[in-house]
Coordinates of C-alpha atoms in Angstrom, one line a residue:
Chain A
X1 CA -62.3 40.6 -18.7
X2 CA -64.4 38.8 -16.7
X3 CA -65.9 36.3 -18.9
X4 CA -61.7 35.9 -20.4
X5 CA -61.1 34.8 -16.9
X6 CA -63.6 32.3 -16.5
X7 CA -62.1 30.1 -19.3
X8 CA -59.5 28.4 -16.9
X9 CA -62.5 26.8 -15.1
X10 CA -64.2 25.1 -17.8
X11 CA -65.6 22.0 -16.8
X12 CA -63.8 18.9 -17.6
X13 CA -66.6 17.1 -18.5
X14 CA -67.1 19.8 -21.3
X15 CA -63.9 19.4 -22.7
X16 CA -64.0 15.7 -22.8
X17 CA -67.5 16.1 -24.8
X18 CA -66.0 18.5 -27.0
X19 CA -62.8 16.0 -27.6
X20 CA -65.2 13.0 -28.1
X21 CA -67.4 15.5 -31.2
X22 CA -63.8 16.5 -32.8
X23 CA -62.9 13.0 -32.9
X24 CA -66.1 11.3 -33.8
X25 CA -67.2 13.9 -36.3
X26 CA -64.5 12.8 -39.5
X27 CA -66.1 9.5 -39.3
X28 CA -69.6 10.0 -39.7
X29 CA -69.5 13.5 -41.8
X30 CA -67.3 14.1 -44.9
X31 CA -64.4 16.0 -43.2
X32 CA -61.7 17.8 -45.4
X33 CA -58.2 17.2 -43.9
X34 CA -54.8 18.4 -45.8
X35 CA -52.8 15.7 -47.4
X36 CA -50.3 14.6 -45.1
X37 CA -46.3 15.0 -46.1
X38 CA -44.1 12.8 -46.3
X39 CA -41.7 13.1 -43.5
X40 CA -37.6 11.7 -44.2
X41 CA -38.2 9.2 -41.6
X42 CA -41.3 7.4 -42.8
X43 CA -39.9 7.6 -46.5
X44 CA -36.5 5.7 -45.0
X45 CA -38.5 3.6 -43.7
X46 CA -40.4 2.5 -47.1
X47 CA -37.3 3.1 -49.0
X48 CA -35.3 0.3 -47.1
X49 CA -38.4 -2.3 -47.7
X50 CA -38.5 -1.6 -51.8
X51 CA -34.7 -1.4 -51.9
X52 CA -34.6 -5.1 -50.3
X53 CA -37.4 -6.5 -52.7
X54 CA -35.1 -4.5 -55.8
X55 CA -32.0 -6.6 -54.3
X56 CA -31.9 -9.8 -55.9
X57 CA -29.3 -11.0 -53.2
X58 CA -30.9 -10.0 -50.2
X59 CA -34.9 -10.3 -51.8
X60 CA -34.9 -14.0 -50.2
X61 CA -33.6 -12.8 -46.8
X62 CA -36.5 -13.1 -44.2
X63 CA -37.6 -9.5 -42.5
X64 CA -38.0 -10.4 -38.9
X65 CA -41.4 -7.8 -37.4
X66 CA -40.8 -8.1 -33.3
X67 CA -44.4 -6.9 -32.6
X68 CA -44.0 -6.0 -29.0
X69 CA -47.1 -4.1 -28.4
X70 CA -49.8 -4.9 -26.4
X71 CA -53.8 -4.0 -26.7
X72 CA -53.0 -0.5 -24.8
X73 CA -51.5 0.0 -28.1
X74 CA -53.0 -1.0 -31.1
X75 CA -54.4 2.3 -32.5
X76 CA -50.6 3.2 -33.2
X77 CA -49.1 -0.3 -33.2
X78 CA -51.5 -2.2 -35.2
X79 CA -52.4 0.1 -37.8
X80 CA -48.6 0.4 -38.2
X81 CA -48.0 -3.2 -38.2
X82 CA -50.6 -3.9 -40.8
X83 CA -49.6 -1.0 -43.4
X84 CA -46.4 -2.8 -43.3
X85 CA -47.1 -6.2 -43.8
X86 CA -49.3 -5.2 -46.3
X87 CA -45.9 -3.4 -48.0
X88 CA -43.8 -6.8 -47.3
X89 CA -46.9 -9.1 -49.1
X90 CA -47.2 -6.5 -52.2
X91 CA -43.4 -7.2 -52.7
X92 CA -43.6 -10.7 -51.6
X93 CA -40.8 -10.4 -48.5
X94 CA -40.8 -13.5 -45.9
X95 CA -41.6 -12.5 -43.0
X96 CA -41.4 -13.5 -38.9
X97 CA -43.5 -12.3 -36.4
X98 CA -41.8 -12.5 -33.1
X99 CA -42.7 -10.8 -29.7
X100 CA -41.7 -10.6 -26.0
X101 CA -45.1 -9.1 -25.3
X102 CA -47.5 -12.1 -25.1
X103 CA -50.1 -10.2 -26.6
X104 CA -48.8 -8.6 -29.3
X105 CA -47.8 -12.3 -31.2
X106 CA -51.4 -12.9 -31.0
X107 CA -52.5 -9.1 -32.4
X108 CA -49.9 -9.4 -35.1
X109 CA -50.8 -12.9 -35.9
X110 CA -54.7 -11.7 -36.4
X111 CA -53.2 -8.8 -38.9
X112 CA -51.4 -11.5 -41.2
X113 CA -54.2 -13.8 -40.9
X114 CA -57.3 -10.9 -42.0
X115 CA -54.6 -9.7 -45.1
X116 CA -52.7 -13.0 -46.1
X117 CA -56.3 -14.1 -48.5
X118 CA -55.9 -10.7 -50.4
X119 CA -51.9 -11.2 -51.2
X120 CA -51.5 -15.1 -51.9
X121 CA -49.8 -15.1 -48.6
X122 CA -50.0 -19.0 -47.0
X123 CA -48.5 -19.5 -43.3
X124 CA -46.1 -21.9 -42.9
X125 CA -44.7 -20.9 -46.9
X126 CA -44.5 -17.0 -46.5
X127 CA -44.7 -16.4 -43.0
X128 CA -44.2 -17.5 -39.7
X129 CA -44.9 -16.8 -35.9
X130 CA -41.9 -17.4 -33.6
X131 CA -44.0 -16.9 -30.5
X132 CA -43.8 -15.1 -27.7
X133 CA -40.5 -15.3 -25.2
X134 CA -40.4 -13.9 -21.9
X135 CA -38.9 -10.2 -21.6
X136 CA -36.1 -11.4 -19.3
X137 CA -34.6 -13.4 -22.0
X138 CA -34.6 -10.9 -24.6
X139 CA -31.0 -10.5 -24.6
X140 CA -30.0 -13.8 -24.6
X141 CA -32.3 -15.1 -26.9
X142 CA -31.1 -12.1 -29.7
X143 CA -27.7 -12.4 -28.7
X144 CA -28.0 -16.9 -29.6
X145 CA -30.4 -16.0 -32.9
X146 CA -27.1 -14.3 -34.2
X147 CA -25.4 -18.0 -34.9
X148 CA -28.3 -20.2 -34.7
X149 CA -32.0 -18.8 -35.4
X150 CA -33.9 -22.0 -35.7
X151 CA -31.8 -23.2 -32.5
X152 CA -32.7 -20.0 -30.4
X153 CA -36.2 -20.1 -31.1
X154 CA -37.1 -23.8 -31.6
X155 CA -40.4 -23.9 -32.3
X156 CA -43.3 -22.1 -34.0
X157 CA -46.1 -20.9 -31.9
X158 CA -48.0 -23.8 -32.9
X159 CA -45.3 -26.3 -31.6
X160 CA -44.1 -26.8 -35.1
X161 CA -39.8 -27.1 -35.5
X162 CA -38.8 -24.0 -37.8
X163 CA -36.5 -26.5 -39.2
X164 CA -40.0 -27.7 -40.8
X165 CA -41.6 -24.7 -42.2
X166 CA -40.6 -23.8 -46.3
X167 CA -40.9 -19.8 -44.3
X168 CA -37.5 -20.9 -42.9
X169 CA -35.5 -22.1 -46.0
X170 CA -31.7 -20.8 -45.8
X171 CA -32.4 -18.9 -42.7
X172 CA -29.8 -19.7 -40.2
X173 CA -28.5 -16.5 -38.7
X174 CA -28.0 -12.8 -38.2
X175 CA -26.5 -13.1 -42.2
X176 CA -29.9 -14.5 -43.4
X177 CA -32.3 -11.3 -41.9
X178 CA -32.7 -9.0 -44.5
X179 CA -34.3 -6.2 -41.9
X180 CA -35.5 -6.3 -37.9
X181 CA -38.5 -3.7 -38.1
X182 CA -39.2 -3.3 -34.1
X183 CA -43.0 -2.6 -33.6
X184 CA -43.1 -1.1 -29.9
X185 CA -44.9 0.3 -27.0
X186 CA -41.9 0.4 -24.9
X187 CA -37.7 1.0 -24.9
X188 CA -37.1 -2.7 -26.6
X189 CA -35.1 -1.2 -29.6
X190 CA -31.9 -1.0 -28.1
X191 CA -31.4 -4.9 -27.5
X192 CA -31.5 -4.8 -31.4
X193 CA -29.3 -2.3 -31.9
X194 CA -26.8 -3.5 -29.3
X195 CA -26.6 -7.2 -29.6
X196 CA -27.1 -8.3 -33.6
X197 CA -27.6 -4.9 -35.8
X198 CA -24.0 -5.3 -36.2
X199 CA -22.9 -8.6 -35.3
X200 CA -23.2 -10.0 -39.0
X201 CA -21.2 -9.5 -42.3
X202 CA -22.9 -6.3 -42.9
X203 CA -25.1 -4.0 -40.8
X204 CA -29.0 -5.5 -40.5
X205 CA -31.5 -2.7 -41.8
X206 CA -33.2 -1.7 -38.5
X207 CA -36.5 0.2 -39.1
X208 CA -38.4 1.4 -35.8
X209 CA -42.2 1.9 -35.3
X210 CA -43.2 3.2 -32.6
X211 CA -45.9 5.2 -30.2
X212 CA -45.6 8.7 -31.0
X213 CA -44.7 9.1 -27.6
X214 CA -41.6 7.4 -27.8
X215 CA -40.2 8.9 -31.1
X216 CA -38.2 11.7 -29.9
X217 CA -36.1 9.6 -28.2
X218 CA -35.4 7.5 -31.2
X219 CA -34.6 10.0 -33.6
X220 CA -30.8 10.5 -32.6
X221 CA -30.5 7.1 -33.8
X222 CA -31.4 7.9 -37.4
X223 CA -29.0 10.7 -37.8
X224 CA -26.2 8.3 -36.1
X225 CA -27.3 6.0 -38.9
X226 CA -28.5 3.2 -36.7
X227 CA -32.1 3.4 -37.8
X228 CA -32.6 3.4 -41.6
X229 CA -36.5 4.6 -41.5
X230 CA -39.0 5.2 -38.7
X231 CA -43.0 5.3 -38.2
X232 CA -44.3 8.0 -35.7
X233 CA -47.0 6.9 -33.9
X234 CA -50.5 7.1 -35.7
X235 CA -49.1 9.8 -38.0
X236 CA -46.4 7.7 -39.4
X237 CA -49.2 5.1 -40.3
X238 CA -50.9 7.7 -42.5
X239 CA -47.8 8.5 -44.4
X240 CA -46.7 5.1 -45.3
X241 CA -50.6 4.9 -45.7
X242 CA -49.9 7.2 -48.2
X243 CA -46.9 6.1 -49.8
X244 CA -48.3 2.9 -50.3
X245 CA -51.6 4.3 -52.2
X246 CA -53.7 2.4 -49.4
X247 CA -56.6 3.9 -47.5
X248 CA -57.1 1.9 -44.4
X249 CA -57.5 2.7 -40.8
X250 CA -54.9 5.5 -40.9
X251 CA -56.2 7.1 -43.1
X252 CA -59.8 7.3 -42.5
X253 CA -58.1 8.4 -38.3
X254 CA -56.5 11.5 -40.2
X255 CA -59.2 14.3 -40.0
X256 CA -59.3 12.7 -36.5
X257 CA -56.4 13.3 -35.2
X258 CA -56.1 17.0 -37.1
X259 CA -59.1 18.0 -35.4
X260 CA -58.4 16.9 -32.2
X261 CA -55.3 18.8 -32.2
X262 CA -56.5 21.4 -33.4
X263 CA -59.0 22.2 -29.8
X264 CA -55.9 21.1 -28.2
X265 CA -54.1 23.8 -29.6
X266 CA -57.4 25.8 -29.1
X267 CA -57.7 24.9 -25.6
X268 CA -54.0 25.7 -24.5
X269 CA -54.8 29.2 -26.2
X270 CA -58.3 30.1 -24.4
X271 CA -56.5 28.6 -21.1
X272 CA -53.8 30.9 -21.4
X273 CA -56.0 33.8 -22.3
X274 CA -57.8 33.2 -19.7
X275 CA -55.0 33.3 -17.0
X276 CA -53.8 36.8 -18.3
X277 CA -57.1 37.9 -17.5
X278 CA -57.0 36.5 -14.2
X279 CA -54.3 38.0 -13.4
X280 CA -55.0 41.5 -14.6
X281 CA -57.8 41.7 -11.8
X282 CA -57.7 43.8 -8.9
X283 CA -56.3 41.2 -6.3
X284 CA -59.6 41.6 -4.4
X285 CA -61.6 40.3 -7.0
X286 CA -58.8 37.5 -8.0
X287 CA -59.0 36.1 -4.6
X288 CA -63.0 35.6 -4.6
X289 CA -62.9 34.3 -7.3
X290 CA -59.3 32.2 -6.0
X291 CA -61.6 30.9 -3.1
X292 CA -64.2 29.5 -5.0
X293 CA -61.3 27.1 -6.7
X294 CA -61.3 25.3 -10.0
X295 CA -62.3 22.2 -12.0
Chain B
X1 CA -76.3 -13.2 -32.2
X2 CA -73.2 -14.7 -33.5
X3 CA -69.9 -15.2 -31.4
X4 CA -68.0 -12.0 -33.1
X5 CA -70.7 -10.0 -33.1
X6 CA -71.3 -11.1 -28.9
X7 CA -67.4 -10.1 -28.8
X8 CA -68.1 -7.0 -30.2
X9 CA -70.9 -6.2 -27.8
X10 CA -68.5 -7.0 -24.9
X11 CA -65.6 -5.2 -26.1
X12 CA -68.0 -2.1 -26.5
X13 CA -69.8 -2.4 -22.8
X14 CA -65.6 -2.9 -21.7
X15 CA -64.6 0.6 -23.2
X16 CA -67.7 2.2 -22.5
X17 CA -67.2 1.2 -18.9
X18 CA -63.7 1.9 -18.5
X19 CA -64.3 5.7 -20.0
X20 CA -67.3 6.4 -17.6
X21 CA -63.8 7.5 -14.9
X22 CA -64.4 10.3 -17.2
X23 CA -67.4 11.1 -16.1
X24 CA -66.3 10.7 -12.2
X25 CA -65.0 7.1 -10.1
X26 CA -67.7 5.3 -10.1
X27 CA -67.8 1.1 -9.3
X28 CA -68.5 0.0 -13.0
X29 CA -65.0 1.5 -13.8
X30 CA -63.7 0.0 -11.0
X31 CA -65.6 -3.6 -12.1
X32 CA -63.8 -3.2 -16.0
X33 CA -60.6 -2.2 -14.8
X34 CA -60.2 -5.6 -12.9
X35 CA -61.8 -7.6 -15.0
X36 CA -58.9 -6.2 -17.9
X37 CA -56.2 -7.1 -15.4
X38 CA -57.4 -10.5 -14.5
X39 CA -57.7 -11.1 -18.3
X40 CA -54.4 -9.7 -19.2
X41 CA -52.6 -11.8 -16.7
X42 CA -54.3 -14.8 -17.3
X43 CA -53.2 -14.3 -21.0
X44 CA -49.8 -14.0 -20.0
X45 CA -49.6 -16.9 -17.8
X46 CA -51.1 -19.1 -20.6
X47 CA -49.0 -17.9 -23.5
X48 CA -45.6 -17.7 -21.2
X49 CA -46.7 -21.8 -20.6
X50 CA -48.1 -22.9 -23.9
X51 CA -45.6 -20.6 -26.1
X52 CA -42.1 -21.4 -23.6
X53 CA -42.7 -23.7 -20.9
X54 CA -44.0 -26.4 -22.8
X55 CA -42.3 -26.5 -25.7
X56 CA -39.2 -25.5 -24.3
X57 CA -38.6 -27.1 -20.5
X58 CA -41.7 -29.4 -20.1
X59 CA -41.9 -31.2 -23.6
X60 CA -37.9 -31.9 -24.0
X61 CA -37.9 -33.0 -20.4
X62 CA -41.1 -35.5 -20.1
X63 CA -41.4 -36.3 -23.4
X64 CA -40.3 -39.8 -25.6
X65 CA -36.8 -39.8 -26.2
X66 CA -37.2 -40.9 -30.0
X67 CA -39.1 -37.0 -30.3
X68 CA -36.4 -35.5 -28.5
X69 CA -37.8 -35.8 -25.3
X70 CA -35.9 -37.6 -22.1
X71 CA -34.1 -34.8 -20.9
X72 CA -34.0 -35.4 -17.1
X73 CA -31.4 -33.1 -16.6
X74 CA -34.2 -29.5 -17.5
X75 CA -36.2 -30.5 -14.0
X76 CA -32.7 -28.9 -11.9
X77 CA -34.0 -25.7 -14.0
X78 CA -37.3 -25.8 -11.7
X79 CA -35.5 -25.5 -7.8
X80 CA -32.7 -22.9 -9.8
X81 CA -35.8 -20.9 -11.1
X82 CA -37.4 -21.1 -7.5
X83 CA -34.4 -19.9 -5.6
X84 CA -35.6 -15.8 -6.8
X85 CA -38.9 -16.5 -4.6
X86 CA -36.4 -17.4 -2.0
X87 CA -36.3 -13.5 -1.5
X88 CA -39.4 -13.2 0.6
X89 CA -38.4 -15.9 3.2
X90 CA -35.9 -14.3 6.0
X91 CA -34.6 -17.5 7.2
X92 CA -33.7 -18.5 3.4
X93 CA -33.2 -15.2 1.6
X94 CA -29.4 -15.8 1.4
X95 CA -29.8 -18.7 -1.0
X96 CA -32.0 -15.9 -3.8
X97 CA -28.6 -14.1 -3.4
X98 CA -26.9 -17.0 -5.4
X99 CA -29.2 -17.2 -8.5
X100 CA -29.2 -13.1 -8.3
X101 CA -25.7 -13.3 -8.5
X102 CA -25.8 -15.4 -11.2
X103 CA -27.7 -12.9 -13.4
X104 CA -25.8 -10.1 -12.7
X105 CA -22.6 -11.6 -14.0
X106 CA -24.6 -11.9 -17.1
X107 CA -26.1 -8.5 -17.1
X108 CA -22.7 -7.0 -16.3
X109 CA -20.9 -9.0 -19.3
X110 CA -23.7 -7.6 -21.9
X111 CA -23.5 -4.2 -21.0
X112 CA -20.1 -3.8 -22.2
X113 CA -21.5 -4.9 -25.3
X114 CA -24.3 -3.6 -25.5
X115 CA -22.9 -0.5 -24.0
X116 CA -20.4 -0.2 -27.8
X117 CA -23.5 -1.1 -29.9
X118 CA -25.9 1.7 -28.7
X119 CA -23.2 4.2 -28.0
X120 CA -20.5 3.9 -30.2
X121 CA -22.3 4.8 -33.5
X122 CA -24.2 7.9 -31.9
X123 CA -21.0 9.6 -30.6
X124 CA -19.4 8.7 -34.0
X125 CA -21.6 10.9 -35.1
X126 CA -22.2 13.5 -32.7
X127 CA -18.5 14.2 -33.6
X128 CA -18.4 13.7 -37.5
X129 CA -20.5 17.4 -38.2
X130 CA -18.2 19.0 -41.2
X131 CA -19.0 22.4 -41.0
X132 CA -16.8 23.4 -44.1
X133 CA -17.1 21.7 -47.8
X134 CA -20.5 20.7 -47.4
X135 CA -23.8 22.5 -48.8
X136 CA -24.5 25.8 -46.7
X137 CA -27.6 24.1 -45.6
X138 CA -26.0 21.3 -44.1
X139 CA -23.3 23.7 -42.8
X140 CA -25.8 25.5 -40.8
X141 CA -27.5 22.3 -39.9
X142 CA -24.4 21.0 -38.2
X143 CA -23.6 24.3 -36.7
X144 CA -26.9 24.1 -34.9
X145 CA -26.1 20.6 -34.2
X146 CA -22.9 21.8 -32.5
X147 CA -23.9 24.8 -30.6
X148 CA -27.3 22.4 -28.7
X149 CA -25.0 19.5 -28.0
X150 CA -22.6 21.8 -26.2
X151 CA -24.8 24.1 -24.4
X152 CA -27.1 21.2 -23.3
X153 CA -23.7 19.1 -21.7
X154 CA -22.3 21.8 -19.9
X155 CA -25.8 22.3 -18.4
X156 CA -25.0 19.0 -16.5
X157 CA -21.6 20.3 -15.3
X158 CA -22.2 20.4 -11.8
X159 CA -18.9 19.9 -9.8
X160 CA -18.3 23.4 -10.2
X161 CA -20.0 26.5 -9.9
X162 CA -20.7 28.2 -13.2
X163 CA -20.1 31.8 -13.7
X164 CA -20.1 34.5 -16.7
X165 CA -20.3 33.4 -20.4
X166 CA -20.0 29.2 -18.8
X167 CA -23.4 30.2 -17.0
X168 CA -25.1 31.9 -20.2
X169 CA -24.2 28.7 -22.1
X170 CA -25.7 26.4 -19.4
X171 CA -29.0 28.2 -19.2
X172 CA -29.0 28.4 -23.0
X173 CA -29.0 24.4 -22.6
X174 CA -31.7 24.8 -20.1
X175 CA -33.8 26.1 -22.4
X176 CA -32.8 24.3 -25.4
X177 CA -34.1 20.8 -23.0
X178 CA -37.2 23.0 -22.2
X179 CA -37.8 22.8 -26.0
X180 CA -37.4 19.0 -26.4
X181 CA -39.3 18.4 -23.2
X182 CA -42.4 20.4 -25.1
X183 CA -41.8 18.0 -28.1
X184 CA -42.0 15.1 -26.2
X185 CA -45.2 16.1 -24.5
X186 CA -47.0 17.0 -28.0
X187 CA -45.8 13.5 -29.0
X188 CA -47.3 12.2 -26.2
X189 CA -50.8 14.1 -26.9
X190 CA -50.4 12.9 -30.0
X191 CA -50.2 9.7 -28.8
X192 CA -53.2 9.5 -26.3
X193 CA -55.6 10.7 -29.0
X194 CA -54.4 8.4 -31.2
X195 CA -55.4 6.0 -28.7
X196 CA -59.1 7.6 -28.4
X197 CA -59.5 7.4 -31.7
X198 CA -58.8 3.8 -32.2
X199 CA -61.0 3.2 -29.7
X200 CA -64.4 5.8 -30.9
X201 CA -63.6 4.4 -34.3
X202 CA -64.1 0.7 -32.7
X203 CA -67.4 2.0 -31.4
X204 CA -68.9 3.6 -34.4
X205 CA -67.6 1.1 -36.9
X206 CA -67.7 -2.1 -35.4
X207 CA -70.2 -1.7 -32.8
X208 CA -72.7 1.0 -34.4
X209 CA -71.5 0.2 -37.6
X210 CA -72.3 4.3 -38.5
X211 CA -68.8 5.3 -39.5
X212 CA -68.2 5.9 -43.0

């Protein structure tokens, strides 16, 4: 009983080693890890991207990706943004990057840039980056890029006028966007929802990735229709990993993050385990050991 | 050693450093942790000038008229923009009031908006939950749908004291929010280890280069 009790004092230190071996280990060893399943919200998520590229109306519309992540991040954000730009160069989709994070145009910009060689993909042509816009005018800059896109946004972050780029062909508002895909750290999805997801002739196809921490939040807004697909953190990375027949990052980070939730798990149990048998002590003995206090 | 592979080293000796708090405070934490600040903000201050200020205020307003340039009229943006620090002066702050006052007719107009964009669709469908004439799956789905929605609003009833079966429901709700609460912190475990493994992966694979 003894020995049960003296799992709640564990040293940190301990588990942080232990954390750092079940993370570590999948990457340097052969690790077997189940096949992930496909959950509804990451196959709405792919679903709306093929049935746009199947659409010959809407095929030429541009997808606008407002990467508003920031290095923090990137594990989840990242991996996410570049499984799906991947998906939008396979099916040749224009694309926008545009952020009110001033980091995450630049992170989003190095994605496009490391994949565009392996997809035909030529800036300027298929792709552009809006830029970065301070957070503060997030509202009114959506709310003006319903009318007037190139007029809200001006220029490229290069200086160049969108008017100039080939990217920006036909593109003048909320009618020309044939999805928003919000890539976020933080509560920016509502100013999508609220000011243009329905300001057009039909509803834009809002898709929503996101840190895993953030997700149950956001999942009201697929049942109410308002979201047609969403990516959950790491995990949704490794399902439209899979989807897509890709291995990359999210992939490889699987066993990862199965292992480390599995000591989790593990850890919650013994911690547990070991406070029952604190607590079945003689008080005497519960308050020596109380004295000595914990790590 | 090449320029990535010196970036490399330093983004390696940066997450090394800031992990040693792990360990216990120590000053090299303390060094990294400002040093990613200062970084951070210096890269906002430079992209929020070279990305909007430029482009968008200083260029138009400075530049050749024949480019677009020539618009005088952008500097009154610059004393407008510098009434908010107005705020930390006691003799002046009544003058921030007028800018803030500005804003918060805007703010107010978009909520309205904003407030039938975000809103309007998720009640529309809190209330449309058939519970006859649809698959029994879905039946029971929506019943379950029905019965948390209720139990978890009349937990926030609180203008009146709740007795009997009113009570049971309520601390049904309570519970039923204890169980998305629990969600929402395995999310965020989630989460932070997908962050640690981002970052061990950066170590074994771009530094080490030993990951498989």
């Amino acid at each position: 009983m003894e020995l049960f009790a003296r799992l709640q004092d564990i040293d940190r230190r301990i588990l942080y080693v232990l954390l750092a071996i079940s993370v570590s280990l999948p990457f340097l060893v052969a690790a077997p890890v189940p096949q992930a399943a496909q959950s509804p919200q990451t196959q709405g998520f792919y679903k709306t991207i093929e049935d746009l590229a199947a659409d010959p109306q809407r095929r030429n519309k541009l997808v606008i990706l407002s990467t508003n992540f920031s290095a923090s991040t990137a594990a989840e954000n990242r991996t996410q943004t570049e499984t799906m730009m991947r998906h939008l160069m396979r099916r040749r989709i224009r694309f926008a990057i545009f952020s009110f994070d001033p980091q995450g145009r630049l992170l989003a910009q190095q994605t496009a840039e490391r994949l565009q060689g392996r997809y035909g993909y030529v800036y300027g042509r298929d792709y552009v980056n809006w830029g970065f816009r301070p957070v503060g005018a997030f509202v009114n800059i959506v709310k003006a890029m319903v009318r007037d896109i190139p007029g809200a946004i001006g220029t490229d972050h290069r200086g160049t006028k969108l008017a100039e780029l080939s990217a920006m062909k036909g593109v003048r508002g909320v009618d020309d966007i044939g999805a928003v895909i919000e890539i976020s750290g933080s509560n920016s999805l509502p100013i999508w929802l609220q000011f243009f997801q329905r300001t057009g002739k039909t509803p834009v196809p809002t898709l929503f990735a996101c840190t895993a921490v953030m997700a149950p939040e956001a999942f009201p807004f697929l049942k109410s229709g308002q979201l047609q697909g969403m990516l959950v953190g790491l995990k949704g990375a490794i399902e439209y990993e899979g989807l897509l027949g890709e291995r990359g990052f999210a992939t490889k980070a699987s066993a990862s993050l199965s292992y480390s939730h599995f000591l989790i798990v593990a850890l919650i149990v013994l911690g547990n385990i070991g406070m029952w048998a604190a607590r079945a002590r003689p008080a005497g003995r519960a308050r020596a050991s109380g004295r000595k206090g914990g790590r | 050693m090449t320029i990535d592979r010196a970036i490399v080293w330093f983004g390696a000796l940066c997450t090394l450093g800031l992990y040693s708090i792990l360990y216990r405070e120590n000053r090299v934490f303390r060094f990294f942790e400002h040093l990613f600040l200062g970084l951070a903000t210096g890269y906002a201050i430079y992209t929020a000038w070279n990305d909007v200020l430029l482009p968008r205020w200083w260029t138009p307003m400075t530049g050749p008229v024949a480019a677009g340039g020539g618009r005088w009229w952008w500097a009154f943006a610059l004393p407008a923009g510098l009434l908010f620090y107005l705020i930390y002066s006691r003799r002046y702050a009544w003058m921030s009031r007028l800018i803030f006052a500005v804003f918060f007719g805007f703010a107010a107009g978009q909520a309205f908006q904003g407030f039938a964009g975000y809103y309007f669709p998720l009640i529309r469908s809190a209330i449309n939950v058939p519970l006859w004439n649809v698959p029994p799956s879905t039946a029971v789905n929506n019943l379950l749908f029905l019965v948390i929605l209720l139990s978890v609003m009349s937990y926030f009833f609180f203008s009146f004291e709740q007795r009997g079966a009113m009570a049971r429901v309520s601390r049904l709700g309570r519970y039923l929010l204890m169980f998305a609460f629990g969600a929402i912190f395995g999310s965020t475990i989630m989460a932070r280890m997908s962050l640690l493994i981002g970052r061990i992966y950066f170590l074994l694979s771009d530094w080490l280069h030993v990951a498989r």
